Coordinates of C-alpha atoms and ligand atoms in Angstrom, one line a residue:
M20 CA 8.9 -19.4 20.1
T21 CA 6.1 -19.5 22.5
Q22 CA 2.9 -19.4 20.8
S23 CA 1.5 -17.6 23.7
S24 CA 3.4 -14.5 23.8
P25 CA 3.8 -11.3 20.7
P26 CA 7.2 -11.8 18.9
R27 CA 9.9 -10.5 20.9
H28 CA 13.2 -9.5 19.9
A29 CA 17.1 -9.5 21.9
V30 CA 20.0 -7.9 21.3
V31 CA 23.0 -9.1 22.0
I32 CA 26.2 -7.2 22.0
G33 CA 29.3 -9.6 21.2
G34 CA 29.5 -12.7 18.6
S35 CA 32.1 -14.6 21.3
L36 CA 31.4 -17.9 22.9
A37 CA 29.4 -15.9 25.6
G38 CA 27.2 -14.0 22.9
L39 CA 26.5 -16.8 20.4
L40 CA 25.5 -19.0 23.3
A41 CA 23.2 -16.2 24.6
A42 CA 21.6 -16.0 21.3
A43 CA 21.2 -20.0 21.2
V44 CA 19.2 -20.0 24.2
L45 CA 17.0 -17.1 23.5
A46 CA 16.3 -18.4 20.0
D47 CA 13.2 -20.4 21.1
H48 CA 11.7 -17.2 22.6
A49 CA 12.3 -14.3 20.7
T50 CA 14.3 -13.5 17.2
V51 CA 17.8 -12.5 18.4
T52 CA 19.9 -10.0 16.6
I53 CA 24.1 -10.6 17.7
I54 CA 25.9 -7.4 17.4
D55 CA 30.0 -7.5 16.8
A56 CA 32.5 -4.8 16.3
D57 CA 34.3 -7.8 14.0
P58 CA 33.7 -9.3 10.9
L59 CA 33.1 -12.5 11.9
P60 CA 34.7 -15.2 10.0
E61 CA 32.9 -18.1 7.9
G62 CA 35.9 -20.7 9.6
P63 CA 38.4 -20.4 12.5
A64 CA 40.5 -16.9 11.6
P65 CA 41.8 -15.0 13.6
R66 CA 40.1 -11.3 14.8
R67 CA 40.6 -8.4 16.6
G68 CA 37.8 -8.7 19.0
L69 CA 39.2 -11.8 20.4
P70 CA 42.6 -11.3 21.4
Q71 CA 43.1 -13.9 23.4
A72 CA 42.2 -16.3 21.0
R73 CA 46.1 -16.3 20.4
H74 CA 47.0 -18.3 23.6
T75 CA 45.6 -21.8 24.5
H76 CA 41.8 -22.1 25.5
L77 CA 40.9 -25.4 27.4
L78 CA 37.7 -26.2 27.2
W79 CA 36.8 -28.6 30.8
S80 CA 34.1 -31.0 30.7
G81 CA 31.8 -29.0 32.7
G82 CA 31.6 -26.3 30.3
A83 CA 31.7 -28.9 27.1
R84 CA 28.6 -30.8 28.6
A85 CA 26.7 -27.8 29.2
I86 CA 27.3 -26.6 25.5
E87 CA 26.3 -30.0 24.4
E88 CA 23.0 -29.3 26.6
I89 CA 22.3 -25.6 24.3
L90 CA 23.8 -27.0 21.0
P91 CA 23.3 -31.1 20.9
G92 CA 26.1 -32.5 18.7
I93 CA 28.8 -29.8 19.3
T94 CA 31.1 -32.0 20.9
Q95 CA 30.6 -34.5 17.3
D96 CA 31.0 -31.0 15.4
W97 CA 34.5 -30.5 16.9
T98 CA 35.9 -33.9 16.9
A99 CA 34.8 -33.5 13.1
A100 CA 36.5 -29.9 12.6
G101 CA 39.9 -31.4 14.2
A102 CA 39.4 -30.7 17.9
I103 CA 40.6 -33.8 20.0
R104 CA 38.7 -34.9 22.7
R105 CA 41.1 -35.8 25.5
S106 CA 40.7 -38.0 28.8
L107 CA 41.6 -36.6 31.8
P108 CA 43.8 -36.9 33.4
T109 CA 44.8 -40.2 31.1
D110 CA 45.7 -37.8 28.6
L111 CA 47.5 -35.5 30.8
V112 CA 51.0 -35.5 32.5
T113 CA 50.5 -32.4 34.8
K114 CA 52.8 -31.8 38.1
T115 CA 50.3 -29.4 40.5
A116 CA 51.8 -27.8 43.6
Q117 CA 51.8 -30.8 45.4
G118 CA 53.4 -33.1 42.5
W119 CA 52.9 -35.4 39.7
I120 CA 49.2 -36.6 38.9
P121 CA 49.4 -40.5 37.5
R122 CA 47.6 -41.1 34.1
C123 CA 44.5 -43.3 35.7
G124 CA 41.8 -44.1 33.9
E125 CA 38.8 -41.2 32.4
K126 CA 37.8 -39.3 35.2
Q127 CA 36.9 -36.2 33.1
F128 CA 38.0 -34.7 30.0
N129 CA 38.6 -31.6 28.1
I130 CA 38.0 -30.3 24.4
S131 CA 41.9 -29.0 23.0
C132 CA 41.7 -26.8 20.0
S133 CA 42.8 -22.8 18.6
R134 CA 39.9 -20.9 20.4
D135 CA 39.4 -20.0 16.5
L136 CA 38.5 -23.4 15.9
L137 CA 36.2 -23.9 19.0
D138 CA 34.2 -21.0 18.4
S139 CA 34.1 -21.2 14.5
V140 CA 31.9 -24.4 15.0
V141 CA 29.9 -22.8 17.8
R142 CA 29.6 -19.8 15.3
A143 CA 28.2 -22.1 12.3
R144 CA 25.2 -23.6 14.7
V145 CA 24.1 -20.4 16.1
T146 CA 24.3 -18.4 12.9
A147 CA 22.0 -20.9 11.4
L148 CA 19.2 -21.4 13.8
E149 CA 16.3 -19.4 12.7
G150 CA 15.7 -15.8 13.8
V151 CA 19.5 -15.4 14.7
S152 CA 20.9 -12.7 12.2
T153 CA 24.2 -10.7 13.0
L154 CA 25.1 -7.2 12.5
Q155 CA 28.6 -7.3 11.8
Q156 CA 31.4 -4.7 12.2
S157 CA 29.4 -2.8 14.4
R158 CA 30.3 -1.3 17.2
V159 CA 27.3 -0.7 20.3
R160 CA 27.8 2.5 21.8
A161 CA 25.5 2.7 24.6
L162 CA 22.6 1.1 25.8
E163 CA 18.8 3.3 25.0
G164 CA 16.1 3.8 27.9
T165 CA 15.7 4.9 31.0
A166 CA 17.0 3.7 34.7
S167 CA 14.3 1.5 35.0
R168 CA 14.1 -0.5 31.5
V169 CA 16.2 -0.8 28.4
V170 CA 14.6 -0.6 25.4
G171 CA 17.6 -1.0 22.8
V172 CA 21.4 0.0 21.9
R173 CA 22.6 2.4 19.8
V174 CA 25.5 1.4 17.4
D175 CA 27.7 2.6 14.8
T176 CA 27.2 0.4 11.5
P177 CA 29.0 0.8 8.1
Q178 CA 26.2 2.7 6.8
E179 CA 24.9 4.6 9.6
E180 CA 26.3 6.1 12.7
D181 CA 24.4 6.3 15.8
R182 CA 21.7 3.6 14.4
L183 CA 18.9 2.9 17.3
V184 CA 17.9 -0.7 16.9
R185 CA 15.1 -1.5 19.3
A186 CA 15.1 -4.9 21.8
D187 CA 12.7 -6.2 24.7
L188 CA 15.6 -7.5 25.9
V189 CA 19.3 -6.7 25.6
V190 CA 22.3 -9.0 26.8
D191 CA 25.9 -7.6 27.5
A192 CA 28.4 -10.3 26.0
S193 CA 31.0 -7.7 25.2
G194 CA 33.8 -9.4 27.0
R195 CA 36.9 -7.9 29.2
G196 CA 36.4 -4.5 27.6
S197 CA 32.5 -4.1 28.5
R198 CA 31.7 -0.7 28.7
A199 CA 28.2 -2.0 30.2
R200 CA 28.8 -0.3 33.8
T201 CA 29.4 3.0 32.0
W202 CA 26.3 2.5 29.6
L203 CA 23.9 2.0 32.8
Q204 CA 25.2 4.5 34.7
A205 CA 24.7 6.9 31.7
L206 CA 21.0 5.9 32.1
G207 CA 21.5 6.9 36.0
V208 CA 22.1 3.0 37.2
T209 CA 24.0 3.6 40.0
G210 CA 25.7 1.5 42.7
I211 CA 27.2 -0.9 40.4
R212 CA 30.4 -2.3 42.2
Q213 CA 33.4 -3.8 41.1
A214 CA 36.3 -5.8 42.7
E215 CA 39.7 -7.1 41.1
V216 CA 42.5 -9.3 42.0
D217 CA 45.7 -9.1 40.2
S218 CA 48.7 -11.3 40.1
G219 CA 50.2 -9.2 37.4
L220 CA 49.9 -12.3 35.4
V221 CA 51.4 -12.4 31.7
Y222 CA 50.6 -15.0 29.4
A223 CA 53.2 -15.7 26.1
T224 CA 52.1 -18.0 23.7
R225 CA 53.9 -19.7 20.5
I226 CA 53.0 -22.4 18.3
F227 CA 55.1 -25.5 17.2
E228 CA 55.4 -28.1 14.5
A229 CA 54.6 -31.4 16.6
P230 CA 57.3 -34.2 16.2
G231 CA 56.2 -36.5 13.7
G232 CA 54.1 -39.3 15.0
A233 CA 53.2 -36.9 17.9
H234 CA 49.3 -36.5 16.7
E235 CA 48.7 -39.9 15.8
M236 CA 49.6 -41.2 19.0
G237 CA 46.9 -38.9 21.0
F238 CA 50.3 -37.9 22.8
P239 CA 49.2 -35.7 26.0
I240 CA 48.9 -31.7 27.1
V241 CA 52.1 -31.2 29.0
N242 CA 52.0 -28.8 32.0
V243 CA 54.2 -27.8 35.0
Q244 CA 52.0 -25.4 37.8
S245 CA 53.6 -23.3 40.1
D246 CA 53.3 -23.6 43.8
P247 CA 51.4 -20.6 45.4
R248 CA 52.7 -22.0 48.6
V249 CA 56.5 -20.6 47.7
P250 CA 56.9 -17.4 48.0
V251 CA 58.1 -16.7 44.7
P252 CA 56.4 -15.6 41.5
G253 CA 54.4 -18.2 40.1
Q254 CA 55.9 -19.6 36.6
T255 CA 53.8 -22.1 34.4
A256 CA 54.2 -23.6 31.2
T257 CA 52.4 -26.0 28.9
I258 CA 51.8 -27.9 25.8
V259 CA 48.6 -28.2 24.2
P260 CA 48.7 -30.6 21.1
I261 CA 45.8 -29.0 18.9
E262 CA 44.5 -29.6 15.7
N263 CA 47.0 -29.6 12.3
G264 CA 49.8 -31.1 14.1
Q265 CA 50.4 -28.3 16.0
W266 CA 51.7 -27.7 20.0
Q267 CA 50.3 -24.8 21.3
A268 CA 53.0 -23.7 24.2
T269 CA 51.8 -21.3 26.6
L270 CA 54.2 -20.1 29.7
S271 CA 52.8 -17.6 32.3
G272 CA 54.5 -16.0 35.0
T273 CA 53.0 -13.6 37.6
R274 CA 54.6 -10.1 39.3
G275 CA 58.6 -10.4 39.0
G276 CA 58.7 -13.7 37.1
Q277 CA 56.6 -12.8 33.7
P278 CA 57.4 -14.4 30.5
T279 CA 58.3 -11.6 27.6
G280 CA 57.9 -11.5 23.8
D281 CA 61.6 -12.7 23.3
P282 CA 61.5 -15.5 21.1
E283 CA 65.5 -16.5 22.5
Q284 CA 64.0 -16.6 25.6
F285 CA 60.9 -19.0 25.4
I286 CA 62.9 -22.4 25.8
P287 CA 64.9 -21.2 28.6
F288 CA 62.0 -20.1 30.7
A289 CA 60.4 -23.4 30.1
K290 CA 63.1 -25.1 31.2
G291 CA 63.8 -22.7 34.1
I292 CA 60.6 -23.3 36.3
R293 CA 59.9 -26.4 38.8
D294 CA 60.4 -29.0 36.0
P295 CA 62.1 -28.3 32.8
I296 CA 60.2 -31.0 30.9
V297 CA 58.1 -28.6 28.7
G298 CA 61.4 -26.8 27.7
E299 CA 63.1 -30.2 27.1
L300 CA 60.0 -31.0 24.6
L301 CA 60.3 -27.7 22.3
E302 CA 63.7 -28.1 22.2
G303 CA 64.2 -28.2 18.5
R304 CA 60.9 -27.9 17.6
R305 CA 60.2 -26.1 14.2
P306 CA 58.2 -22.3 15.5
L307 CA 54.9 -21.7 13.3
T308 CA 54.6 -18.4 14.9
D309 CA 55.8 -15.3 16.7
V310 CA 55.5 -15.1 20.3
A311 CA 52.1 -13.2 21.3
V312 CA 52.0 -11.8 24.6
T313 CA 49.1 -10.7 26.7
Q314 CA 49.0 -9.1 29.9
G315 CA 46.3 -7.6 32.2
T316 CA 44.8 -11.2 33.1
A317 CA 43.4 -9.5 36.5
N318 CA 40.7 -11.8 38.3
R319 CA 37.6 -8.5 37.5
R320 CA 34.1 -9.2 38.6
V321 CA 31.1 -6.6 38.3
Y322 CA 28.2 -7.0 40.7
F323 CA 25.5 -6.1 38.3
E324 CA 22.9 -8.6 40.4
K325 CA 23.5 -6.3 43.7
A326 CA 22.1 -3.5 41.6
A327 CA 18.9 -1.8 41.0
L328 CA 19.2 -3.2 37.1
P329 CA 16.9 -2.0 34.6
D330 CA 14.2 -4.4 33.2
G331 CA 15.2 -5.7 30.0
F332 CA 18.7 -6.2 30.2
F333 CA 21.8 -8.7 31.9
A334 CA 25.2 -9.1 31.1
V335 CA 27.0 -12.6 31.0
G336 CA 30.8 -13.8 30.2
D337 CA 34.1 -12.1 30.6
S338 CA 31.5 -8.8 30.8
V339 CA 30.3 -10.1 34.1
A340 CA 33.6 -11.6 35.7
T341 CA 37.0 -12.4 34.4
F342 CA 39.2 -15.2 35.5
N343 CA 43.3 -15.7 36.1
P344 CA 43.4 -17.7 32.7
L345 CA 45.4 -20.5 34.3
Y346 CA 42.2 -21.9 35.6
G347 CA 40.6 -22.1 32.0
Q348 CA 36.9 -20.9 33.9
G349 CA 36.0 -18.2 31.5
M350 CA 34.4 -20.4 28.5
T351 CA 32.7 -22.7 31.2
V352 CA 31.2 -20.5 33.9
A353 CA 29.2 -18.4 30.5
A354 CA 28.1 -21.7 29.1
Q355 CA 27.1 -23.0 32.3
G356 CA 25.6 -19.3 33.5
L357 CA 22.9 -19.6 29.9
L358 CA 22.4 -22.9 30.5
A359 CA 20.9 -21.7 33.7
V360 CA 18.9 -18.9 32.0
R361 CA 17.7 -21.3 29.5
T362 CA 16.1 -22.9 32.5
L363 CA 14.2 -19.5 33.5
L364 CA 13.5 -19.2 29.8
R365 CA 11.0 -21.9 29.7
A366 CA 9.2 -20.9 32.7
S367 CA 8.7 -16.9 31.7
D368 CA 8.8 -14.6 28.8
P369 CA 12.2 -12.6 28.5
A370 CA 10.5 -9.3 28.2
R371 CA 8.4 -9.8 31.6
P372 CA 9.7 -7.3 33.5
G373 CA 12.0 -8.7 36.4
F374 CA 13.6 -11.1 33.8
G375 CA 17.1 -9.4 33.4
R376 CA 17.3 -9.4 37.0
E377 CA 16.3 -12.9 37.4
A378 CA 18.7 -13.8 34.9
Q379 CA 21.4 -12.2 36.4
R380 CA 20.5 -13.8 39.8
A381 CA 20.7 -17.0 38.4
I382 CA 23.8 -16.6 36.7
T383 CA 25.9 -15.6 40.0
P384 CA 26.7 -18.5 41.7
L385 CA 28.7 -20.1 39.1
V386 CA 30.5 -16.8 38.5
G387 CA 31.0 -16.7 42.4
I388 CA 32.4 -20.3 42.7
A389 CA 35.1 -19.4 40.0
W390 CA 35.7 -16.2 41.7
E391 CA 36.4 -17.7 44.6
L392 CA 38.8 -20.7 43.3
A393 CA 40.7 -18.2 41.3
T394 CA 41.2 -15.5 43.7
S395 CA 41.8 -17.0 46.7
Q396 CA 44.8 -18.6 45.0
D397 CA 45.8 -15.4 43.1
I398 CA 46.1 -13.5 46.3
L399 CA 49.1 -15.9 47.6
Y400 CA 51.4 -14.8 45.3
P401 CA 54.4 -11.7 46.0
G402 CA 52.9 -8.1 44.8
A403 CA 49.3 -9.8 44.4
T404 CA 46.6 -6.6 44.7
G405 CA 43.2 -6.5 45.3
M406 CA 41.8 -7.9 48.8
K407 CA 43.3 -9.7 51.8
P408 CA 43.0 -13.3 52.0
R409 CA 39.8 -14.3 53.9
A410 CA 39.4 -15.3 57.3
G411 CA 39.6 -19.0 57.8
S412 CA 41.1 -19.3 54.0
G413 CA 44.2 -20.5 55.3
L414 CA 42.5 -23.9 56.9
L415 CA 40.6 -24.5 53.7
N416 CA 44.0 -23.7 51.6
A417 CA 45.4 -25.8 54.0
Y418 CA 42.9 -28.7 53.0
T419 CA 42.8 -28.1 49.7
G420 CA 46.6 -28.9 49.6
R421 CA 45.9 -32.2 51.7
L422 CA 43.5 -33.2 49.3
M423 CA 46.0 -32.7 46.1
T424 CA 48.4 -34.0 47.7
G425 CA 46.6 -36.8 48.1
A426 CA 45.6 -36.6 44.6
T427 CA 49.4 -37.7 43.3
T428 CA 48.6 -40.9 44.7
H429 CA 45.1 -42.3 45.3
E430 CA 42.8 -42.6 42.7
A431 CA 39.5 -41.4 44.3
L432 CA 41.1 -38.0 45.2
T433 CA 42.5 -37.5 41.7
A434 CA 38.8 -38.1 40.5
A435 CA 37.5 -35.6 43.3
L436 CA 40.3 -32.9 42.0
F437 CA 39.1 -33.3 38.3
K438 CA 35.6 -33.1 39.4
V439 CA 35.8 -29.6 41.1
L440 CA 38.7 -28.4 38.1
T441 CA 36.8 -29.3 35.3
M442 CA 33.7 -27.5 36.8
S443 CA 32.0 -31.1 36.5
S444 CA 30.8 -30.2 40.4
A445 CA 30.9 -27.2 43.0
P446 CA 34.0 -27.6 45.5
T447 CA 31.6 -28.8 48.2
H448 CA 31.6 -31.9 46.3
W449 CA 35.3 -31.8 48.3
L450 CA 33.5 -32.1 51.9
R451 CA 31.5 -35.2 51.0
P452 CA 32.1 -37.5 53.5
S453 CA 33.9 -40.3 50.8
V454 CA 35.7 -37.3 49.8
V455 CA 37.0 -35.9 53.5
W456 CA 37.8 -39.6 54.8
H457 CA 40.3 -40.2 51.6
V458 CA 41.7 -36.6 52.7
L459 CA 42.2 -37.5 55.9
R460 CA 44.4 -40.4 55.1
A461 CA 45.9 -38.4 52.1
S462 CA 49.6 -39.1 51.9
D463 CA 52.4 -38.8 49.0
R464 CA 53.9 -41.5 49.7
G465 CA 54.6 -43.8 46.5
A466 CA 53.7 -40.1 44.7
L467 CA 55.9 -40.1 40.9
D468 CA 59.0 -38.2 40.6
A469 CA 59.1 -37.5 37.3
P470 CA 57.0 -36.8 34.4
P471 CA 55.1 -39.8 33.4
L472 CA 55.3 -39.8 30.0
S473 CA 55.6 -43.5 28.7
D474 CA 58.5 -44.3 26.4
A475 CA 56.6 -44.6 23.3
E476 CA 55.8 -40.6 24.4
R477 CA 59.5 -39.9 24.5
A478 CA 60.9 -41.5 21.5
V479 CA 58.5 -39.8 19.4
A480 CA 59.7 -36.5 21.2
G481 CA 63.2 -37.3 21.2
L482 CA 63.6 -37.8 24.8
G483 CA 65.5 -40.6 26.3
R484 CA 63.6 -43.1 28.4
G485 CA 61.6 -42.3 31.4
A486 CA 62.1 -43.5 34.9
G487 CA 59.0 -45.2 35.9
P488 CA 55.4 -46.4 35.1
V489 CA 53.2 -43.7 34.2
G490 CA 50.6 -43.8 37.1
P491 CA 48.5 -46.6 38.9
A492 CA 46.6 -47.6 35.9
D493 CA 49.3 -46.9 33.5
P494 CA 46.9 -46.5 30.2
V495 CA 49.9 -46.4 27.9
G496 CA 52.4 -48.9 29.3
P497 CA 54.9 -48.7 31.9
A498 CA 58.5 -47.3 30.8
D499 CA 60.0 -50.1 32.7
P500 CA 59.2 -53.2 34.5
V501 CA 58.8 -51.3 38.1
G502 CA 55.6 -52.0 39.5
P503 CA 53.1 -49.6 41.0
A504 CA 54.0 -50.7 44.7
D505 CA 57.6 -50.7 44.1
P506 CA 59.0 -47.7 45.8
V507 CA 62.5 -47.6 44.0
G508 CA 62.9 -44.4 42.1
R509 CA 59.6 -42.8 42.9
A510 CA 60.1 -41.3 46.3
R511 CA 59.9 -37.1 46.1
Ligands
FAD29 C1 45.0 -15.0 27.9 C2 43.7 -15.8 28.2 C3 43.6 -17.5 28.2 C4 42.2 -18.0 28.7 N1 42.2 -19.3 28.5 C5 41.1 -19.6 28.8 C6 40.8 -21.2 29.0 O1 42.1 -22.0 28.7 N2 39.8 -21.5 28.9 C7 38.7 -20.7 29.1 O2 37.1 -21.5 29.3 N3 38.5 -19.4 28.9 C8 40.2 -18.9 29.1 N4 40.0 -17.5 28.8 C9 38.5 -16.7 28.7 C10 37.9 -16.2 27.6 O3 39.0 -15.5 26.9 C11 36.6 -16.0 27.5 O4 35.8 -16.3 29.1 C12 35.7 -16.2 26.5 O5 36.2 -15.7 25.6 C13 34.3 -15.9 27.1 O6 34.1 -14.6 26.8 P1 33.0 -13.4 26.1 O7 32.2 -14.4 25.3 O8 32.8 -13.1 27.3 O9 33.8 -12.2 25.8 P2 35.4 -12.2 24.5 O10 35.0 -13.5 23.6 O11 36.0 -11.2 25.1 O12 34.1 -11.3 23.2 C14 33.6 -10.1 23.1 C15 33.2 -9.9 22.3 O13 32.0 -8.8 22.0 C16 32.8 -7.9 20.9 N5 32.6 -6.8 21.3 C17 33.1 -5.9 22.7 N6 32.8 -4.5 22.2 C18 31.7 -4.6 21.3 C19 30.7 -3.1 21.2 N7 30.8 -2.3 21.9 N8 30.1 -3.5 20.2 C20 30.2 -4.8 19.7 N9 30.7 -5.4 19.7 C21 31.3 -5.6 21.1 C22 34.4 -8.4 20.7 O14 34.4 -8.0 19.1 C23 33.9 -9.8 20.9 O15 33.7 -10.6 19.7 C24 41.1 -16.9 28.7 C25 41.2 -15.9 28.6 C26 42.5 -15.1 28.2 C27 42.9 -13.8 28.1

């Protein structure tokens, strides 16, 4: 806490990832009360307020680095708790719309584990910070204040209904179901616009026991993506090896091609998409859970920054924007946004008039980038609703497509792809002269025509031998003696 200013108190609505990170960045400047409608468990455990935790949650390197800056040592804490730090694309078998990506040396990384584990480690760190306390099983029902200043929240706690908790700053991190827009309207704030782009995506997830030896050998993430250029529903399948030797398998489908909760249909769905590898890997594995299904995964954005927000308030995380979960952006956008708020806090008192609006504006560019990336693809799927593709978006999509084609054969473009995908750089990285130079020469000549799993990985998973090397850098050894320059068996 700074010496010069009087003690400040901040309230954070929501104790999930965005709320915890908000509390962490505020803790140097104020005492913080995190209010959550749920009891917040000691360790990794499911909870009602986080239903999406049943699904695959990938934390990209762009987000992991931001959280590491806010909570130094967190990556070590995650891995000590069982999470796996994976090199990308070395530990990834992925078929993009343009083809299989070779498993060359590390360009970026991700953290793989269940969402419950990821949150529990962050929660343990943040709730141990001096001046941070929690008000659990307590639901915020309204903001207290006027259209020009928020001075607290009204909360239903287990002991008291409609209790007033005063604060110099209120941060809304109550997620995709946030009622902040309604609460602000009740104070007289007008003009908070909202946009939505919905491809009708449905998510279905089931956890399986991994085959013996898979965890020890560092079995890769396996993922088959859809191709938005083809006018059919987009369907995907992914296996993420997580803690405790488990495989978390997630299917997704847009309108007209959605997965269901029927366990009998889970593996056939995975086998029926652009490549059957995920279904083949799951065949015969012991399921450890039912199939969890989530609908309502639309991209939704609330333009808080364009409204005349009262002093003493800003919003962060899914409360501001939700993205098609397939792109894995939500946690990273929240973390990077809060890092930007931390920079502001170093030069500013959080109770100062205008601070909330500045914080909201600091978050906006990060939200905007993720929004453009997600919605420009989603709007291409049949039956997608919400907006028309922007003028010029065809050209941009053609350029991106060419870059992604090059990423199947050229390591410099693979690096460029992962730099943006993991939100380690803004998409403007793709317009750097060195990248453009490679994009103009991009070709799929020599691209892999089968999933780049090594013989050892195929053997552990009970599959037959593969058709060729796993990639130009071939980090796990060629499956048979066909060299990278040898086109045999590799044409698409
Ligand atoms: C199916 C699915 C898969 C996803 N996969 C990924 C992924 O791979 N990678 C990624 O980065 N992101 C992913 N996301 C997005 C990610 O889940 C969110 O971005 C992330 O949880 C951060 O959200 P948040 O903290 O803002 O809100 P949430 O995590 O939704 O948390 C909101 C919190 O607020 C509490 N709350 C709500 N209302 C009140 C109230 N009135 N009073 C008090 N407390 C309240 C809730 O109990 C909850 O704890 C996925 C989302 C979905 C739906």
